[in-house]
């Protein structure tokens, strides 16, 4: 599978914008070595606020002496500097995660809200708005679409507000999904563009294929293949309506072999051809 890992840093100098809310860095990483270890008391970056979300595998974070396992579907929120350190434990073969580091008065205010709630390790639904936003920010950063402090500040502020909304409301759907189903859903969302199917999703869930298929449908209401197809269809519509890629190129970008296959999917599920979707019919 193609790896998406990378890190992008922003160093905007417009202080009158930055003091409200701003992006410091965003990245996608995968660690396999127990040498990976970050200490919040040794970091040089001051007054930064880190949101790190596990996509697969697991890591650990020690916050004020209490150890938390950060599995797929969980995020931690910490300020730098403070008394924490996170690392790849010896019982984990990998830790894949995406992160966003912010600063500014609104980021600090949100951090205080998190700290006062005494819940710095939070479970997030893979389709929740904050997680979608982090991925969108990462994609935009990699494509060099965040070009000035005003854009960066707007994006940072939007993420903070969505984080408030999520943390202030219980996610009922999340409560109904088991760890294995969450891991499979995250895998599908992260690798839909590759040649994957129900078998690979079952592997990601660490359940037997038969038990996984039954459990996935029971908890989500649809089969693993339907879930994966929905993701690919959503991305296809987005690319058809907002890019100039050919239908064949879009088919390959979302994990289908060719335009004919994508055409069958859109006609079956939407009653429209890719061309009609592109034209807004």
mmCIF file of C-alpha atoms in Angstrom:
data_model
loop_
_atom_site.group_PDB
_atom_site.id
_atom_site.type_symbol
_atom_site.label_atom_id
_atom_site.label_comp_id
_atom_site.label_asym_id
_atom_site.label_seq_id
_atom_site.Cartn_x
_atom_site.Cartn_y
_atom_site.Cartn_z
ATOM 1 C CA UNK A 1 0.000 0.000 0.000
ATOM 2 C CA UNK A 2 1.157 3.514 -0.714
ATOM 3 C CA UNK A 3 2.193 5.300 2.434
ATOM 4 C CA UNK A 4 0.798 8.737 3.094
ATOM 5 C CA UNK A 5 3.234 9.679 5.816
ATOM 6 C CA UNK A 6 4.769 13.119 5.948
ATOM 7 C CA UNK A 7 4.957 16.284 8.041
ATOM 8 C CA UNK A 8 4.321 19.922 7.154
ATOM 9 C CA UNK A 9 5.278 22.869 9.356
ATOM 10 C CA UNK A 10 3.914 26.413 9.142
ATOM 11 C CA UNK A 11 5.764 29.510 10.312
ATOM 12 C CA UNK A 12 3.474 32.435 9.591
ATOM 13 C CA UNK A 13 4.747 35.811 10.856
ATOM 14 C CA UNK A 14 1.450 37.728 10.935
ATOM 15 C CA UNK A 15 1.170 38.074 14.699
ATOM 16 C CA UNK A 16 -2.162 39.911 14.684
ATOM 17 C CA UNK A 17 -3.684 36.809 13.039
ATOM 18 C CA UNK A 18 -1.627 34.167 14.809
ATOM 19 C CA UNK A 19 -2.598 35.215 18.329
ATOM 20 C CA UNK A 20 -6.204 34.091 17.731
ATOM 21 C CA UNK A 21 -5.581 30.564 16.412
ATOM 22 C CA UNK A 22 -2.968 29.180 14.056
ATOM 23 C CA UNK A 23 -1.510 25.929 12.689
ATOM 24 C CA UNK A 24 2.015 25.010 13.779
ATOM 25 C CA UNK A 25 2.268 21.602 12.118
ATOM 26 C CA UNK A 26 0.271 18.711 10.699
ATOM 27 C CA UNK A 27 1.464 15.219 9.872
ATOM 28 C CA UNK A 28 0.814 11.558 9.256
ATOM 29 C CA UNK A 29 3.320 9.137 10.808
ATOM 30 C CA UNK A 30 3.909 5.439 11.371
ATOM 31 C CA UNK A 31 6.372 4.238 13.997
ATOM 32 C CA UNK A 32 7.794 0.743 14.454
ATOM 33 C CA UNK A 33 10.653 1.359 16.883
ATOM 34 C CA UNK A 34 10.491 1.498 20.680
ATOM 35 C CA UNK A 35 13.045 4.308 20.411
ATOM 36 C CA UNK A 36 10.156 6.593 19.461
ATOM 37 C CA UNK A 37 9.566 8.751 22.537
ATOM 38 C CA UNK A 38 8.469 12.373 23.005
ATOM 39 C CA UNK A 39 8.645 14.145 26.339
ATOM 40 C CA UNK A 40 6.470 17.158 27.077
ATOM 41 C CA UNK A 41 8.989 18.552 29.562
ATOM 42 C CA UNK A 42 11.864 18.486 27.068
ATOM 43 C CA UNK A 43 10.198 19.981 24.011
ATOM 44 C CA UNK A 44 11.415 23.381 22.938
ATOM 45 C CA UNK A 45 8.162 24.524 21.322
ATOM 46 C CA UNK A 46 6.282 26.622 23.879
ATOM 47 C CA UNK A 47 2.513 27.097 24.204
ATOM 48 C CA UNK A 48 1.648 24.540 21.540
ATOM 49 C CA UNK A 49 -1.364 22.237 21.699
ATOM 50 C CA UNK A 50 -1.128 18.769 20.169
ATOM 51 C CA UNK A 51 -4.012 16.634 18.895
ATOM 52 C CA UNK A 52 -2.825 13.127 17.903
ATOM 53 C CA UNK A 53 -5.217 10.460 16.621
ATOM 54 C CA UNK A 54 -4.369 6.763 16.249
ATOM 55 C CA UNK A 55 -5.269 5.232 12.888
ATOM 56 C CA UNK A 56 -3.898 1.727 13.449
ATOM 57 C CA UNK A 57 -1.764 -0.165 15.922
ATOM 58 C CA UNK A 58 -1.383 1.471 19.318
ATOM 59 C CA UNK A 59 0.878 3.631 21.419
ATOM 60 C CA UNK A 60 0.973 4.784 25.016
ATOM 61 C CA UNK A 61 1.034 8.150 26.711
ATOM 62 C CA UNK A 62 1.955 8.884 30.310
ATOM 63 C CA UNK A 63 0.156 11.990 31.581
ATOM 64 C CA UNK A 64 1.061 13.156 35.087
ATOM 65 C CA UNK A 65 2.114 9.621 36.009
ATOM 66 C CA UNK A 66 -0.963 7.854 34.603
ATOM 67 C CA UNK A 67 -0.451 5.576 31.588
ATOM 68 C CA UNK A 68 -3.076 5.484 28.834
ATOM 69 C CA UNK A 69 -3.076 3.061 25.904
ATOM 70 C CA UNK A 70 -3.928 4.953 22.709
ATOM 71 C CA UNK A 71 -5.581 2.441 20.379
ATOM 72 C CA UNK A 72 -7.080 2.941 16.935
ATOM 73 C CA UNK A 73 -9.933 5.408 17.257
ATOM 74 C CA UNK A 74 -8.433 7.208 20.259
ATOM 75 C CA UNK A 75 -6.739 10.610 20.399
ATOM 76 C CA UNK A 76 -4.800 12.439 23.051
ATOM 77 C CA UNK A 77 -4.772 16.197 23.542
ATOM 78 C CA UNK A 78 -1.806 17.733 25.365
ATOM 79 C CA UNK A 79 -0.112 21.090 25.777
ATOM 80 C CA UNK A 80 3.594 21.684 25.390
ATOM 81 C CA UNK A 81 5.401 21.963 27.677
ATOM 82 C CA UNK A 82 3.689 19.830 30.335
ATOM 83 C CA UNK A 83 4.181 16.573 32.213
ATOM 84 C CA UNK A 84 3.602 13.901 29.576
ATOM 85 C CA UNK A 85 5.515 11.600 27.308
ATOM 86 C CA UNK A 86 4.236 9.334 24.568
ATOM 87 C CA UNK A 87 5.989 6.382 22.978
ATOM 88 C CA UNK A 88 5.691 3.065 21.167
ATOM 89 C CA UNK A 89 5.432 0.386 23.891
ATOM 90 C CA UNK A 90 7.260 -2.942 23.603
ATOM 91 C CA UNK A 91 4.008 -4.869 23.054
ATOM 92 C CA UNK A 92 3.124 -2.828 19.926
ATOM 93 C CA UNK A 93 4.599 -3.560 16.501
ATOM 94 C CA UNK A 94 3.414 -0.263 15.022
ATOM 95 C CA UNK A 95 1.687 2.999 15.780
ATOM 96 C CA UNK A 96 0.130 4.866 12.868
ATOM 97 C CA UNK A 97 -1.339 8.249 13.639
ATOM 98 C CA UNK A 98 -2.235 11.659 12.299
ATOM 99 C CA UNK A 99 -1.604 14.831 14.286
ATOM 100 C CA UNK A 100 -2.281 18.550 14.336
ATOM 101 C CA UNK A 101 -0.419 21.102 16.441
ATOM 102 C CA UNK A 102 -2.021 24.497 17.062
ATOM 103 C CA UNK A 103 -1.282 27.671 19.008
ATOM 104 C CA UNK A 104 -2.982 30.958 19.826
ATOM 105 C CA UNK A 105 -5.485 32.183 22.392
ATOM 106 C CA UNK A 106 -8.392 30.057 21.150
ATOM 107 C CA UNK A 107 -6.235 26.933 21.103
ATOM 108 C CA UNK A 108 -5.192 27.677 24.701
ATOM 109 C CA UNK A 109 -8.803 28.221 25.737
ATOM 110 C CA UNK A 110 -9.809 24.900 24.175
ATOM 111 C CA UNK A 111 -6.925 23.172 25.946
ATOM 112 C CA UNK A 112 -8.111 24.541 29.290
ATOM 113 C CA UNK A 113 -11.572 23.181 28.517
ATOM 114 C CA UNK A 114 -10.068 19.735 27.832
ATOM 115 C CA UNK A 115 -7.893 19.804 30.945
ATOM 116 C CA UNK A 116 -10.765 20.880 33.192
ATOM 117 C CA UNK A 117 -12.826 17.975 31.883
ATOM 118 C CA UNK A 118 -10.015 15.643 33.039
ATOM 119 C CA UNK A 119 -10.234 13.707 29.806
ATOM 120 C CA UNK A 120 -7.126 14.124 27.675
ATOM 121 C CA UNK A 121 -7.466 10.723 25.968
ATOM 122 C CA UNK A 122 -10.697 10.654 23.983
ATOM 123 C CA UNK A 123 -12.356 8.131 21.707
ATOM 124 C CA UNK A 124 -13.374 9.588 18.345
ATOM 125 C CA UNK A 125 -15.647 8.064 15.782
ATOM 126 C CA UNK A 126 -13.705 7.604 12.498
ATOM 127 C CA UNK A 127 -16.362 9.611 10.660
ATOM 128 C CA UNK A 128 -16.602 12.409 13.222
ATOM 129 C CA UNK A 129 -16.036 15.936 11.976
ATOM 130 C CA UNK A 130 -12.765 16.593 13.890
ATOM 131 C CA UNK A 131 -11.121 13.500 12.380
ATOM 132 C CA UNK A 132 -12.312 14.329 8.878
ATOM 133 C CA UNK A 133 -11.000 17.865 9.331
ATOM 134 C CA UNK A 134 -7.524 16.759 10.414
ATOM 135 C CA UNK A 135 -7.263 14.594 7.309
ATOM 136 C CA UNK A 136 -8.504 17.432 5.103
ATOM 137 C CA UNK A 137 -5.989 19.805 6.662
ATOM 138 C CA UNK A 138 -3.204 17.292 6.075
ATOM 139 C CA UNK A 139 -4.203 16.781 2.422
ATOM 140 C CA UNK A 140 -4.458 20.547 1.854
ATOM 141 C CA UNK A 141 -1.047 21.079 3.460
ATOM 142 C CA UNK A 142 0.600 18.382 1.338
ATOM 143 C CA UNK A 143 -0.873 19.948 -1.786
ATOM 144 C CA UNK A 144 0.419 23.373 -0.627
ATOM 145 C CA UNK A 145 -3.069 24.872 -0.546
ATOM 146 C CA UNK A 146 -2.602 26.633 2.807
ATOM 147 C CA UNK A 147 -0.641 29.617 1.596
ATOM 148 C CA UNK A 148 -1.090 32.418 4.144
ATOM 149 C CA UNK A 149 -1.748 33.148 7.808
ATOM 150 C CA UNK A 150 -5.407 34.031 7.263
ATOM 151 C CA UNK A 151 -6.163 30.637 5.720
ATOM 152 C CA UNK A 152 -4.192 28.880 8.442
ATOM 153 C CA UNK A 153 -5.974 30.788 11.211
ATOM 154 C CA UNK A 154 -9.404 30.106 9.717
ATOM 155 C CA UNK A 155 -8.666 26.376 9.460
ATOM 156 C CA UNK A 156 -7.300 26.234 13.018
ATOM 157 C CA UNK A 157 -10.309 28.084 14.430
ATOM 158 C CA UNK A 158 -12.738 25.830 12.558
ATOM 159 C CA UNK A 159 -11.068 22.718 13.947
ATOM 160 C CA UNK A 160 -11.174 24.106 17.494
ATOM 161 C CA UNK A 161 -14.879 24.847 17.237
ATOM 162 C CA UNK A 162 -15.646 21.367 15.908
ATOM 163 C CA UNK A 163 -13.574 19.874 18.709
ATOM 164 C CA UNK A 164 -15.675 21.796 21.246
ATOM 165 C CA UNK A 165 -18.855 20.449 19.655
ATOM 166 C CA UNK A 166 -17.621 16.860 19.690
ATOM 167 C CA UNK A 167 -16.300 16.962 23.248
ATOM 168 C CA UNK A 168 -19.488 18.574 24.500
ATOM 169 C CA UNK A 169 -21.785 15.916 23.049
ATOM 170 C CA UNK A 170 -21.710 12.157 23.431
ATOM 171 C CA UNK A 171 -21.398 10.270 20.168
ATOM 172 C CA UNK A 172 -24.047 7.551 20.378
ATOM 173 C CA UNK A 173 -22.861 5.862 17.206
ATOM 174 C CA UNK A 174 -19.379 5.553 18.655
ATOM 175 C CA UNK A 175 -20.701 3.821 21.741
ATOM 176 C CA UNK A 176 -22.227 1.121 19.553
ATOM 177 C CA UNK A 177 -19.061 0.241 17.635
ATOM 178 C CA UNK A 178 -16.504 -2.224 19.021
ATOM 179 C CA UNK A 179 -12.739 -1.762 18.772
ATOM 180 C CA UNK A 180 -12.469 -4.235 15.898
ATOM 181 C CA UNK A 181 -15.143 -2.520 13.826
ATOM 182 C CA UNK A 182 -13.582 0.894 14.480
ATOM 183 C CA UNK A 183 -10.179 -0.409 13.347
ATOM 184 C CA UNK A 184 -11.693 -1.819 10.153
ATOM 185 C CA UNK A 185 -13.608 1.413 9.448
ATOM 186 C CA UNK A 186 -10.433 3.462 9.921
ATOM 187 C CA UNK A 187 -8.530 1.093 7.642
ATOM 188 C CA UNK A 188 -11.169 1.466 4.914
ATOM 189 C CA UNK A 189 -11.145 5.267 5.221
ATOM 190 C CA UNK A 190 -7.357 5.476 5.076
ATOM 191 C CA UNK A 191 -6.741 2.960 2.270
ATOM 192 C CA UNK A 192 -9.887 3.017 0.104
ATOM 193 C CA UNK A 193 -7.746 4.025 -2.891
ATOM 194 C CA UNK A 194 -5.810 0.738 -2.708
ATOM 195 C CA UNK A 195 -6.822 -2.754 -3.804
ATOM 196 C CA UNK A 196 -8.602 -3.715 -0.573
ATOM 197 C CA UNK A 197 -11.807 -5.506 0.308
ATOM 198 C CA UNK A 198 -13.576 -7.273 3.143
ATOM 199 C CA UNK A 199 -10.657 -9.631 3.770
ATOM 200 C CA UNK A 200 -8.198 -6.795 4.363
ATOM 201 C CA UNK A 201 -10.735 -5.012 6.581
ATOM 202 C CA UNK A 202 -11.121 -8.221 8.598
ATOM 203 C CA UNK A 203 -7.339 -8.394 9.007
ATOM 204 C CA UNK A 204 -7.339 -4.817 10.300
ATOM 205 C CA UNK A 205 -10.043 -5.708 12.827
ATOM 206 C CA UNK A 206 -8.001 -8.688 14.086
ATOM 207 C CA UNK A 207 -11.166 -10.817 13.962
ATOM 208 C CA UNK A 208 -11.882 -13.917 11.908
ATOM 209 C CA UNK A 209 -13.464 -13.031 8.569
ATOM 210 C CA UNK A 210 -16.767 -14.745 9.414
ATOM 211 C CA UNK A 211 -17.069 -13.172 12.865
ATOM 212 C CA UNK A 212 -15.948 -9.788 11.510
ATOM 213 C CA UNK A 213 -18.548 -9.702 8.714
ATOM 214 C CA UNK A 214 -21.389 -10.564 11.093
ATOM 215 C CA UNK A 215 -20.191 -8.102 13.753
ATOM 216 C CA UNK A 216 -19.611 -5.266 11.275
ATOM 217 C CA UNK A 217 -23.099 -5.527 9.798
ATOM 218 C CA UNK A 218 -24.708 -5.862 13.216
ATOM 219 C CA UNK A 219 -23.014 -2.731 14.549
ATOM 220 C CA UNK A 220 -23.048 -0.483 11.464
ATOM 221 C CA UNK A 221 -26.148 -1.723 9.661
ATOM 222 C CA UNK A 222 -24.268 -2.427 6.405
ATOM 223 C CA UNK A 223 -21.713 -4.950 5.163
ATOM 224 C CA UNK A 224 -17.977 -4.161 5.034
ATOM 225 C CA UNK A 225 -18.111 -3.986 1.232
ATOM 226 C CA UNK A 226 -21.062 -1.587 1.336
ATOM 227 C CA UNK A 227 -19.158 0.596 3.796
ATOM 228 C CA UNK A 228 -16.074 0.629 1.554
ATOM 229 C CA UNK A 229 -18.212 1.309 -1.531
ATOM 230 C CA UNK A 230 -19.888 4.259 0.185
ATOM 231 C CA UNK A 231 -16.487 5.778 0.953
ATOM 232 C CA UNK A 232 -15.346 5.345 -2.642
ATOM 233 C CA UNK A 233 -18.605 6.751 -3.966
ATOM 234 C CA UNK A 234 -18.378 9.841 -1.733
ATOM 235 C CA UNK A 235 -14.817 10.500 -2.888
ATOM 236 C CA UNK A 236 -15.779 9.942 -6.535
ATOM 237 C CA UNK A 237 -18.570 12.520 -6.308
ATOM 238 C CA UNK A 238 -16.204 15.018 -4.684
ATOM 239 C CA UNK A 239 -13.585 14.538 -7.415
ATOM 240 C CA UNK A 240 -16.154 14.645 -10.225
ATOM 241 C CA UNK A 241 -17.649 17.903 -8.978
ATOM 242 C CA UNK A 242 -14.491 19.716 -7.887
ATOM 243 C CA UNK A 243 -11.646 18.528 -10.131
ATOM 244 C CA UNK A 244 -10.886 18.136 -13.820
ATOM 245 C CA UNK A 245 -9.584 14.583 -13.560
ATOM 246 C CA UNK A 246 -10.928 12.219 -16.214
ATOM 247 C CA UNK A 247 -13.442 9.581 -15.136
ATOM 248 C CA UNK A 248 -10.816 6.883 -15.648
ATOM 249 C CA UNK A 249 -8.333 8.768 -13.461
ATOM 250 C CA UNK A 250 -10.964 9.251 -10.742
ATOM 251 C CA UNK A 251 -11.839 5.555 -10.837
ATOM 252 C CA UNK A 252 -8.218 4.646 -10.136
ATOM 253 C CA UNK A 253 -7.879 7.337 -7.439
ATOM 254 C CA UNK A 254 -10.740 5.798 -5.463
ATOM 255 C CA UNK A 255 -9.675 2.155 -5.823
ATOM 256 C CA UNK A 256 -11.489 0.977 -8.955
ATOM 257 C CA UNK A 257 -9.738 -0.559 -11.952
ATOM 258 C CA UNK A 258 -11.301 1.603 -14.651
ATOM 259 C CA UNK A 259 -14.084 4.010 -15.612
ATOM 260 C CA UNK A 260 -16.446 1.181 -16.583
ATOM 261 C CA UNK A 261 -16.422 -0.182 -13.042
ATOM 262 C CA UNK A 262 -17.040 3.266 -11.550
ATOM 263 C CA UNK A 263 -19.881 3.783 -14.028
ATOM 264 C CA UNK A 264 -21.556 0.540 -12.850
ATOM 265 C CA UNK A 265 -21.281 1.629 -9.211
ATOM 266 C CA UNK A 266 -22.705 5.129 -9.705
ATOM 267 C CA UNK A 267 -25.561 3.894 -11.901
ATOM 268 C CA UNK A 268 -26.471 1.165 -9.429
ATOM 269 C CA UNK A 269 -26.338 3.347 -6.307
ATOM 270 C CA UNK A 270 -27.337 6.753 -7.684
ATOM 271 C CA UNK A 271 -29.025 6.032 -10.987
ATOM 272 C CA UNK A 272 -26.559 8.398 -12.696
ATOM 273 C CA UNK A 273 -23.425 8.089 -14.796
ATOM 274 C CA UNK A 274 -20.200 9.800 -13.670
ATOM 275 C CA UNK A 275 -20.765 12.329 -16.440
ATOM 276 C CA UNK A 276 -24.233 13.218 -15.151
ATOM 277 C CA UNK A 277 -22.836 13.612 -11.609
ATOM 278 C CA UNK A 278 -20.153 15.928 -12.948
ATOM 279 C CA UNK A 279 -22.740 18.064 -14.722
ATOM 280 C CA UNK A 280 -24.785 18.305 -11.533
ATOM 281 C CA UNK A 281 -27.821 16.455 -12.893
#
